[in-house]
Amino acid sequence: MKIATWNVNSLRARADRVEDWLRRTDADVLAIQETKCKDENFPWELFENNGYEVAHFGFSQWNGVAIASRVGLDDVERTFSEQPTFGKGGKDPVQEARAIGATCNGVRIWSLYVPNGRALEDEHMPYKLEWLRQLKENAARWIADDPQAQIALMGDWNIAPLDEDVWDIDYFREKELTHVSRPERAAFEAFLEAGFSDVVRPHTPGPGVYTYWDYTKLRFPKKEGMRIDFTLASPALAQRVGDAWIDREERKGKGASDHAPVVVELD
């Protein structure tokens, strides 16, 4: 079974590319982030015409997550337990469309769009850290309750856990940028301490291996990217991983997302 995650940065704008990619890669399950759709303008037919069931969670032109599967789509959950809300500048907090889960052929898939901290002192940063803490509490409980549970936490984590995961760590530290701060990295590490594994890195080792390149300043042709899209697998699922790769080619050409798809092949 082949499962994948992809921040498409507006599904309607990239519908043709997503459809072509699904046909070309023969993926069984695709976890999608940043659909930027409401349910009423989600391109359901794109997936249905290609044999996929799809579950979507979106409120507006921001955020939005989905799971498309051709191997079953059961027990759909929109948000995880105690998922934090956010209200900017003291406004009434709202639930953002950042997490959706479903069981696909026995594997519990979560499509996750972790909040971007924006700046180290921005009000989004404590929101991001609490969001990750609550997700980790849920994830740790899932595998404590069932050590054989097959769970994939897939998506855009907006964290670069290692120095080699950004094109120039000195640049990031000098400018005090997010994604590489100690609290963010500790929040990511907490999932590994809870028993989950980054199952893609062993198959895509080394510095200079990225999943995201900003549209500005010619970051992609300059190879100035970040590794911020991950699949963290529960112990039982990690044992099934036979291969994994980052589809950098999909970042090329007109109309590409700023993220590349990340694929995991299960035995």
PDB file of C-alpha atoms in Angstrom:
ATOM      1  CA  MET A   1       0.000   0.000   0.000  1.00  0.00           C
ATOM      2  CA  LYS A   2       1.289   3.423  -0.931  1.00  0.00           C
ATOM      3  CA  ILE A   3       0.405   6.389   1.302  1.00  0.00           C
ATOM      4  CA  ALA A   4       1.434   9.983   0.704  1.00  0.00           C
ATOM      5  CA  THR A   5       1.164  13.483   2.122  1.00  0.00           C
ATOM      6  CA  TRP A   6       1.148  16.756   0.208  1.00  0.00           C
ATOM      7  CA  ASN A   7       0.554  20.380   1.094  1.00  0.00           C
ATOM      8  CA  VAL A   8      -0.980  21.448  -2.202  1.00  0.00           C
ATOM      9  CA  ASN A   9      -1.338  25.160  -1.313  1.00  0.00           C
ATOM     10  CA  SER A  10      -4.853  25.513  -2.839  1.00  0.00           C
ATOM     11  CA  LEU A  11      -6.425  22.371  -4.212  1.00  0.00           C
ATOM     12  CA  ARG A  12      -8.629  24.098  -6.768  1.00  0.00           C
ATOM     13  CA  ALA A  13      -5.653  25.972  -8.207  1.00  0.00           C
ATOM     14  CA  ARG A  14      -3.729  22.698  -8.562  1.00  0.00           C
ATOM     15  CA  ALA A  15      -6.509  20.233  -9.340  1.00  0.00           C
ATOM     16  CA  ASP A  16      -5.000  19.166 -12.670  1.00  0.00           C
ATOM     17  CA  ARG A  17      -1.578  18.603 -11.136  1.00  0.00           C
ATOM     18  CA  VAL A  18      -3.029  16.601  -8.261  1.00  0.00           C
ATOM     19  CA  GLU A  19      -5.042  14.416 -10.638  1.00  0.00           C
ATOM     20  CA  ASP A  20      -2.026  13.819 -12.882  1.00  0.00           C
ATOM     21  CA  TRP A  21       0.142  13.012  -9.873  1.00  0.00           C
ATOM     22  CA  LEU A  22      -2.320  10.463  -8.494  1.00  0.00           C
ATOM     23  CA  ARG A  23      -2.504   8.698 -11.838  1.00  0.00           C
ATOM     24  CA  ARG A  24       1.252   8.750 -12.306  1.00  0.00           C
ATOM     25  CA  THR A  25       2.231   7.549  -8.831  1.00  0.00           C
ATOM     26  CA  ASP A  26      -0.669   5.134  -8.255  1.00  0.00           C
ATOM     27  CA  ALA A  27      -0.973   6.251  -4.620  1.00  0.00           C
ATOM     28  CA  ASP A  28      -3.578   4.439  -2.535  1.00  0.00           C
ATOM     29  CA  VAL A  29      -4.031   7.183   0.059  1.00  0.00           C
ATOM     30  CA  LEU A  30      -3.228  10.892  -0.106  1.00  0.00           C
ATOM     31  CA  ALA A  31      -3.289  13.136   2.964  1.00  0.00           C
ATOM     32  CA  ILE A  32      -3.746  16.710   1.755  1.00  0.00           C
ATOM     33  CA  GLN A  33      -3.095  20.015   3.504  1.00  0.00           C
ATOM     34  CA  GLU A  34      -3.970  23.612   2.667  1.00  0.00           C
ATOM     35  CA  THR A  35      -6.938  22.757   0.468  1.00  0.00           C
ATOM     36  CA  LYS A  36      -8.155  26.356   0.964  1.00  0.00           C
ATOM     37  CA  CYS A  37     -11.717  25.177   0.270  1.00  0.00           C
ATOM     38  CA  LYS A  38     -15.080  25.014   1.925  1.00  0.00           C
ATOM     39  CA  ASP A  39     -16.943  21.733   1.529  1.00  0.00           C
ATOM     40  CA  GLU A  40     -19.274  23.342  -1.004  1.00  0.00           C
ATOM     41  CA  ASN A  41     -16.471  24.265  -3.404  1.00  0.00           C
ATOM     42  CA  PHE A  42     -14.232  21.259  -2.836  1.00  0.00           C
ATOM     43  CA  PRO A  43     -13.491  19.392  -6.112  1.00  0.00           C
ATOM     44  CA  TRP A  44     -15.092  16.095  -5.062  1.00  0.00           C
ATOM     45  CA  GLU A  45     -15.334  14.815  -8.632  1.00  0.00           C
ATOM     46  CA  LEU A  46     -11.553  15.013  -9.093  1.00  0.00           C
ATOM     47  CA  PHE A  47     -11.161  12.121  -6.667  1.00  0.00           C
ATOM     48  CA  GLU A  48     -14.402  10.252  -7.291  1.00  0.00           C
ATOM     49  CA  ASN A  49     -13.711  10.045 -11.031  1.00  0.00           C
ATOM     50  CA  ASN A  50     -10.386   8.389 -10.226  1.00  0.00           C
ATOM     51  CA  GLY A  51     -11.756   5.818  -7.802  1.00  0.00           C
ATOM     52  CA  TYR A  52     -11.056   7.600  -4.510  1.00  0.00           C
ATOM     53  CA  GLU A  53     -13.325   8.243  -1.571  1.00  0.00           C
ATOM     54  CA  VAL A  54     -12.511  11.551   0.064  1.00  0.00           C
ATOM     55  CA  ALA A  55     -13.162  13.251   3.400  1.00  0.00           C
ATOM     56  CA  HIS A  56     -12.582  16.980   3.722  1.00  0.00           C
ATOM     57  CA  PHE A  57     -12.500  19.475   6.578  1.00  0.00           C
ATOM     58  CA  GLY A  58     -12.510  23.136   5.573  1.00  0.00           C
ATOM     59  CA  PHE A  59     -14.210  26.357   6.643  1.00  0.00           C
ATOM     60  CA  SER A  60     -12.827  29.072   4.371  1.00  0.00           C
ATOM     61  CA  GLN A  61     -10.115  30.037   1.922  1.00  0.00           C
ATOM     62  CA  TRP A  62      -7.513  29.283   4.619  1.00  0.00           C
ATOM     63  CA  ASN A  63      -6.121  25.996   5.932  1.00  0.00           C
ATOM     64  CA  GLY A  64      -8.224  22.915   5.069  1.00  0.00           C
ATOM     65  CA  VAL A  65      -7.247  19.232   5.234  1.00  0.00           C
ATOM     66  CA  ALA A  66      -8.454  16.115   3.420  1.00  0.00           C
ATOM     67  CA  ILE A  67      -7.825  12.398   3.002  1.00  0.00           C
ATOM     68  CA  ALA A  68      -8.409  10.655  -0.335  1.00  0.00           C
ATOM     69  CA  SER A  69      -8.380   6.849  -0.335  1.00  0.00           C
ATOM     70  CA  ARG A  70      -9.139   4.057  -2.760  1.00  0.00           C
ATOM     71  CA  VAL A  71      -8.687   1.366  -0.069  1.00  0.00           C
ATOM     72  CA  GLY A  72     -11.455   2.371   2.310  1.00  0.00           C
ATOM     73  CA  LEU A  73     -12.278   5.471   4.334  1.00  0.00           C
ATOM     74  CA  ASP A  74     -13.807   4.700   7.714  1.00  0.00           C
ATOM     75  CA  ASP A  75     -14.297   6.355  11.098  1.00  0.00           C
ATOM     76  CA  VAL A  76     -13.623   9.891   9.892  1.00  0.00           C
ATOM     77  CA  GLU A  77     -12.730  12.394  12.634  1.00  0.00           C
ATOM     78  CA  ARG A  78     -12.490  16.142  12.105  1.00  0.00           C
ATOM     79  CA  THR A  79     -10.093  17.457  14.782  1.00  0.00           C
ATOM     80  CA  PHE A  80      -8.453  15.394  17.499  1.00  0.00           C
ATOM     81  CA  SER A  81      -9.546  15.428  21.133  1.00  0.00           C
ATOM     82  CA  GLU A  82      -8.920  18.776  22.878  1.00  0.00           C
ATOM     83  CA  GLN A  83      -7.529  20.330  19.695  1.00  0.00           C
ATOM     84  CA  PRO A  84      -6.763  23.971  20.617  1.00  0.00           C
ATOM     85  CA  THR A  85      -8.680  26.866  19.123  1.00  0.00           C
ATOM     86  CA  PHE A  86      -7.265  30.247  18.174  1.00  0.00           C
ATOM     87  CA  GLY A  87      -8.539  33.814  18.334  1.00  0.00           C
ATOM     88  CA  LYS A  88      -6.254  36.498  16.976  1.00  0.00           C
ATOM     89  CA  GLY A  89      -5.866  39.643  18.999  1.00  0.00           C
ATOM     90  CA  GLY A  90      -8.304  38.601  21.681  1.00  0.00           C
ATOM     91  CA  LYS A  91     -11.110  37.726  19.281  1.00  0.00           C
ATOM     92  CA  ASP A  92     -13.386  34.808  20.058  1.00  0.00           C
ATOM     93  CA  PRO A  93     -11.383  31.615  19.466  1.00  0.00           C
ATOM     94  CA  VAL A  94     -12.364  29.397  16.554  1.00  0.00           C
ATOM     95  CA  GLN A  95     -11.511  25.835  15.562  1.00  0.00           C
ATOM     96  CA  GLU A  96      -9.265  25.874  12.514  1.00  0.00           C
ATOM     97  CA  ALA A  97      -9.435  23.115   9.893  1.00  0.00           C
ATOM     98  CA  ARG A  98      -6.032  21.579  10.568  1.00  0.00           C
ATOM     99  CA  ALA A  99      -6.555  17.885  11.358  1.00  0.00           C
ATOM    100  CA  ILE A 100      -8.620  15.059   9.906  1.00  0.00           C
ATOM    101  CA  GLY A 101      -8.299  11.338  10.567  1.00  0.00           C
ATOM    102  CA  ALA A 102      -9.657   8.217   8.856  1.00  0.00           C
ATOM    103  CA  THR A 103      -8.932   4.500   8.757  1.00  0.00           C
ATOM    104  CA  CYS A 104      -7.777   3.285   5.342  1.00  0.00           C
ATOM    105  CA  ASN A 105      -7.284  -0.461   4.955  1.00  0.00           C
ATOM    106  CA  GLY A 106      -6.411  -0.845   8.622  1.00  0.00           C
ATOM    107  CA  VAL A 107      -4.087   2.169   8.838  1.00  0.00           C
ATOM    108  CA  ARG A 108      -5.209   5.179  10.844  1.00  0.00           C
ATOM    109  CA  ILE A 109      -4.211   8.164   8.711  1.00  0.00           C
ATOM    110  CA  TRP A 110      -4.088  11.689  10.104  1.00  0.00           C
ATOM    111  CA  SER A 111      -3.689  14.596   7.690  1.00  0.00           C
ATOM    112  CA  LEU A 112      -2.144  17.401   9.748  1.00  0.00           C
ATOM    113  CA  TYR A 113      -1.473  21.039   9.016  1.00  0.00           C
ATOM    114  CA  VAL A 114       0.438  22.239  12.062  1.00  0.00           C
ATOM    115  CA  PRO A 115       0.067  25.977  12.753  1.00  0.00           C
ATOM    116  CA  ASN A 116       2.878  28.225  11.601  1.00  0.00           C
ATOM    117  CA  GLY A 117       4.352  30.111  14.551  1.00  0.00           C
ATOM    118  CA  ARG A 118       4.933  33.136  12.256  1.00  0.00           C
ATOM    119  CA  ALA A 119       7.473  34.710  14.635  1.00  0.00           C
ATOM    120  CA  LEU A 120       9.059  33.693  17.921  1.00  0.00           C
ATOM    121  CA  GLU A 121       7.137  36.368  19.856  1.00  0.00           C
ATOM    122  CA  ASP A 122       3.913  36.130  17.834  1.00  0.00           C
ATOM    123  CA  GLU A 123       0.714  34.940  19.515  1.00  0.00           C
ATOM    124  CA  HIS A 124       0.645  32.064  17.019  1.00  0.00           C
ATOM    125  CA  MET A 125       3.702  30.493  18.654  1.00  0.00           C
ATOM    126  CA  PRO A 126       2.096  29.451  21.963  1.00  0.00           C
ATOM    127  CA  TYR A 127      -0.917  28.289  19.924  1.00  0.00           C
ATOM    128  CA  LYS A 128       1.378  26.143  17.764  1.00  0.00           C
ATOM    129  CA  LEU A 129       3.149  24.621  20.770  1.00  0.00           C
ATOM    130  CA  GLU A 130      -0.084  23.845  22.591  1.00  0.00           C
ATOM    131  CA  TRP A 131      -1.568  22.359  19.403  1.00  0.00           C
ATOM    132  CA  LEU A 132       1.407  20.026  19.120  1.00  0.00           C
ATOM    133  CA  ARG A 133       1.300  19.168  22.826  1.00  0.00           C
ATOM    134  CA  GLN A 134      -2.346  18.138  22.647  1.00  0.00           C
ATOM    135  CA  LEU A 135      -1.741  16.106  19.485  1.00  0.00           C
ATOM    136  CA  LYS A 136       1.172  14.339  21.159  1.00  0.00           C
ATOM    137  CA  GLU A 137      -0.981  13.534  24.202  1.00  0.00           C
ATOM    138  CA  ASN A 138      -3.557  11.938  21.916  1.00  0.00           C
ATOM    139  CA  ALA A 139      -0.965  10.069  19.848  1.00  0.00           C
ATOM    140  CA  ALA A 140       0.806   8.690  22.917  1.00  0.00           C
ATOM    141  CA  ARG A 141      -2.495   7.475  24.317  1.00  0.00           C
ATOM    142  CA  TRP A 142      -3.445   5.765  21.054  1.00  0.00           C
ATOM    143  CA  ILE A 143      -0.375   3.541  21.074  1.00  0.00           C
ATOM    144  CA  ALA A 144      -0.482   3.031  24.846  1.00  0.00           C
ATOM    145  CA  ASP A 145      -4.045   1.740  24.495  1.00  0.00           C
ATOM    146  CA  ASP A 146      -3.096  -0.475  21.549  1.00  0.00           C
ATOM    147  CA  PRO A 147       0.625  -1.149  20.954  1.00  0.00           C
ATOM    148  CA  GLN A 148      -0.266  -2.825  17.650  1.00  0.00           C
ATOM    149  CA  ALA A 149      -2.157   0.204  16.345  1.00  0.00           C
ATOM    150  CA  GLN A 150      -1.070   1.258  12.861  1.00  0.00           C
ATOM    151  CA  ILE A 151      -1.060   5.036  12.837  1.00  0.00           C
ATOM    152  CA  ALA A 152       0.467   7.538  10.396  1.00  0.00           C
ATOM    153  CA  LEU A 153       0.722  11.189  11.426  1.00  0.00           C
ATOM    154  CA  MET A 154       1.217  12.813   8.026  1.00  0.00           C
ATOM    155  CA  GLY A 155       1.481  16.381   6.913  1.00  0.00           C
ATOM    156  CA  ASP A 156       3.083  19.780   7.050  1.00  0.00           C
ATOM    157  CA  TRP A 157       4.613  20.084  10.519  1.00  0.00           C
ATOM    158  CA  ASN A 158       6.104  23.565  10.027  1.00  0.00           C
ATOM    159  CA  ILE A 159       9.186  22.412  11.953  1.00  0.00           C
ATOM    160  CA  ALA A 160      12.692  21.597  10.739  1.00  0.00           C
ATOM    161  CA  PRO A 161      13.919  19.184  13.456  1.00  0.00           C
ATOM    162  CA  LEU A 162      17.609  19.115  12.454  1.00  0.00           C
ATOM    163  CA  ASP A 163      20.042  21.816  11.372  1.00  0.00           C
ATOM    164  CA  GLU A 164      20.490  20.042   8.040  1.00  0.00           C
ATOM    165  CA  ASP A 165      16.747  20.425   7.393  1.00  0.00           C
ATOM    166  CA  VAL A 166      17.176  24.073   6.377  1.00  0.00           C
ATOM    167  CA  TRP A 167      19.378  25.456   3.668  1.00  0.00           C
ATOM    168  CA  ASP A 168      21.362  27.708   6.043  1.00  0.00           C
ATOM    169  CA  ILE A 169      20.916  27.281   9.786  1.00  0.00           C
ATOM    170  CA  ASP A 170      23.039  30.355  10.506  1.00  0.00           C
ATOM    171  CA  TYR A 171      20.664  32.476   8.417  1.00  0.00           C
ATOM    172  CA  PHE A 172      17.686  31.199  10.402  1.00  0.00           C
ATOM    173  CA  ARG A 173      19.337  31.789  13.765  1.00  0.00           C
ATOM    174  CA  GLU A 174      20.695  35.193  12.863  1.00  0.00           C
ATOM    175  CA  LYS A 175      17.236  36.376  11.856  1.00  0.00           C
ATOM    176  CA  GLU A 176      15.561  34.544  14.774  1.00  0.00           C
ATOM    177  CA  LEU A 177      13.199  32.713  12.451  1.00  0.00           C
ATOM    178  CA  THR A 178      10.640  30.113  13.420  1.00  0.00           C
ATOM    179  CA  HIS A 179      10.692  26.387  12.530  1.00  0.00           C
ATOM    180  CA  VAL A 180      14.118  25.838  14.121  1.00  0.00           C
ATOM    181  CA  SER A 181      13.613  27.183  17.641  1.00  0.00           C
ATOM    182  CA  ARG A 182      14.296  24.999  20.648  1.00  0.00           C
ATOM    183  CA  PRO A 183      10.627  24.829  21.798  1.00  0.00           C
ATOM    184  CA  GLU A 184       9.423  23.825  18.320  1.00  0.00           C
ATOM    185  CA  ARG A 185      12.063  21.139  17.974  1.00  0.00           C
ATOM    186  CA  ALA A 186      11.312  19.854  21.469  1.00  0.00           C
ATOM    187  CA  ALA A 187       7.633  19.593  20.534  1.00  0.00           C
ATOM    188  CA  PHE A 188       8.556  17.478  17.502  1.00  0.00           C
ATOM    189  CA  GLU A 189      10.993  15.345  19.498  1.00  0.00           C
ATOM    190  CA  ALA A 190       8.224  14.562  21.986  1.00  0.00           C
ATOM    191  CA  PHE A 191       6.493  12.440  19.333  1.00  0.00           C
ATOM    192  CA  LEU A 192       9.645  10.391  18.843  1.00  0.00           C
ATOM    193  CA  GLU A 193      10.005   9.957  22.591  1.00  0.00           C
ATOM    194  CA  ALA A 194       6.384   8.743  22.669  1.00  0.00           C
ATOM    195  CA  GLY A 195       7.294   5.938  20.254  1.00  0.00           C
ATOM    196  CA  PHE A 196       6.634   7.341  16.789  1.00  0.00           C
ATOM    197  CA  SER A 197       9.296   7.211  14.053  1.00  0.00           C
ATOM    198  CA  ASP A 198      10.180   9.470  11.146  1.00  0.00           C
ATOM    199  CA  VAL A 199       9.975   6.729   8.525  1.00  0.00           C
ATOM    200  CA  VAL A 200      11.001   8.846   5.536  1.00  0.00           C
ATOM    201  CA  ARG A 201      14.388  10.175   6.648  1.00  0.00           C
ATOM    202  CA  PRO A 202      16.136   6.756   6.641  1.00  0.00           C
ATOM    203  CA  HIS A 203      15.286   6.455   2.938  1.00  0.00           C
ATOM    204  CA  THR A 204      16.115  10.097   2.112  1.00  0.00           C
ATOM    205  CA  PRO A 205      19.197  10.883   4.206  1.00  0.00           C
ATOM    206  CA  GLY A 206      21.591  13.760   4.141  1.00  0.00           C
ATOM    207  CA  PRO A 207      21.616  17.561   4.081  1.00  0.00           C
ATOM    208  CA  GLY A 208      20.020  19.323   1.150  1.00  0.00           C
ATOM    209  CA  VAL A 209      17.005  16.981   1.095  1.00  0.00           C
ATOM    210  CA  TYR A 210      13.952  19.218   1.373  1.00  0.00           C
ATOM    211  CA  THR A 211      10.170  19.143   1.012  1.00  0.00           C
ATOM    212  CA  TYR A 212       9.451  22.895   0.800  1.00  0.00           C
ATOM    213  CA  TRP A 213      10.910  25.821  -1.131  1.00  0.00           C
ATOM    214  CA  ASP A 214       9.524  29.350  -0.791  1.00  0.00           C
ATOM    215  CA  TYR A 215       8.223  30.944  -3.979  1.00  0.00           C
ATOM    216  CA  THR A 216      10.275  34.095  -3.339  1.00  0.00           C
ATOM    217  CA  LYS A 217      13.955  34.803  -4.003  1.00  0.00           C
ATOM    218  CA  LEU A 218      14.346  31.854  -6.409  1.00  0.00           C
ATOM    219  CA  ARG A 219      14.609  29.472  -3.480  1.00  0.00           C
ATOM    220  CA  PHE A 220      13.864  26.365  -5.543  1.00  0.00           C
ATOM    221  CA  PRO A 221      16.460  26.802  -8.330  1.00  0.00           C
ATOM    222  CA  LYS A 222      18.959  27.883  -5.677  1.00  0.00           C
ATOM    223  CA  LYS A 223      18.211  24.682  -3.729  1.00  0.00           C
ATOM    224  CA  GLU A 224      17.366  26.747  -0.652  1.00  0.00           C
ATOM    225  CA  GLY A 225      14.647  24.677   0.937  1.00  0.00           C
ATOM    226  CA  MET A 226      13.408  23.140   4.171  1.00  0.00           C
ATOM    227  CA  ARG A 227      12.392  19.663   5.273  1.00  0.00           C
ATOM    228  CA  ILE A 228       9.130  20.295   7.130  1.00  0.00           C
ATOM    229  CA  ASP A 229       6.740  17.618   5.772  1.00  0.00           C
ATOM    230  CA  PHE A 230       6.877  14.317   7.641  1.00  0.00           C
ATOM    231  CA  THR A 231       5.226  10.965   8.196  1.00  0.00           C
ATOM    232  CA  LEU A 232       5.573   9.813  11.784  1.00  0.00           C
ATOM    233  CA  ALA A 233       4.542   6.170  12.176  1.00  0.00           C
ATOM    234  CA  SER A 234       3.534   4.153  15.212  1.00  0.00           C
ATOM    235  CA  PRO A 235       5.848   1.229  16.075  1.00  0.00           C
ATOM    236  CA  ALA A 236       3.624  -1.381  14.408  1.00  0.00           C
ATOM    237  CA  LEU A 237       3.311   0.638  11.206  1.00  0.00           C
ATOM    238  CA  ALA A 238       6.993   1.583  11.075  1.00  0.00           C
ATOM    239  CA  GLN A 239       7.863  -2.115  10.786  1.00  0.00           C
ATOM    240  CA  ARG A 240       5.923  -2.261   7.504  1.00  0.00           C
ATOM    241  CA  VAL A 241       7.747   0.579   5.724  1.00  0.00           C
ATOM    242  CA  GLY A 242       9.619  -0.785   2.726  1.00  0.00           C
ATOM    243  CA  ASP A 243      10.508   2.463   0.979  1.00  0.00           C
ATOM    244  CA  ALA A 244       9.893   6.200   1.098  1.00  0.00           C
ATOM    245  CA  TRP A 245      10.754   9.180  -1.074  1.00  0.00           C
ATOM    246  CA  ILE A 246      10.197  12.885  -1.675  1.00  0.00           C
ATOM    247  CA  ASP A 247       8.843  13.679  -5.135  1.00  0.00           C
ATOM    248  CA  ARG A 248      10.968  16.762  -5.803  1.00  0.00           C
ATOM    249  CA  GLU A 249      10.053  16.701  -9.504  1.00  0.00           C
ATOM    250  CA  GLU A 250       6.502  17.756  -8.625  1.00  0.00           C
ATOM    251  CA  ARG A 251       7.856  21.078  -7.304  1.00  0.00           C
ATOM    252  CA  LYS A 252       9.006  21.950 -10.818  1.00  0.00           C
ATOM    253  CA  GLY A 253       7.118  23.753 -13.561  1.00  0.00           C
ATOM    254  CA  LYS A 254       4.311  26.244 -13.829  1.00  0.00           C
ATOM    255  CA  GLY A 255       1.636  26.162 -11.164  1.00  0.00           C
ATOM    256  CA  ALA A 256       3.490  23.925  -8.710  1.00  0.00           C
ATOM    257  CA  SER A 257       2.817  23.936  -4.989  1.00  0.00           C
ATOM    258  CA  ASP A 258       5.658  25.202  -2.833  1.00  0.00           C
ATOM    259  CA  HIS A 259       5.714  21.749  -1.179  1.00  0.00           C
ATOM    260  CA  ALA A 260       6.663  18.396  -2.706  1.00  0.00           C
ATOM    261  CA  PRO A 261       4.667  15.202  -2.070  1.00  0.00           C
ATOM    262  CA  VAL A 262       6.171  12.717   0.391  1.00  0.00           C
ATOM    263  CA  VAL A 263       5.421   9.043  -0.268  1.00  0.00           C
ATOM    264  CA  VAL A 264       5.695   5.966   1.971  1.00  0.00           C
ATOM    265  CA  GLU A 265       5.389   2.430   0.634  1.00  0.00           C
ATOM    266  CA  LEU A 266       4.131  -0.232   3.040  1.00  0.00           C
ATOM    267  CA  ASP A 267       4.834  -3.945   2.736  1.00  0.00           C
TER     268      ASP A 267
END
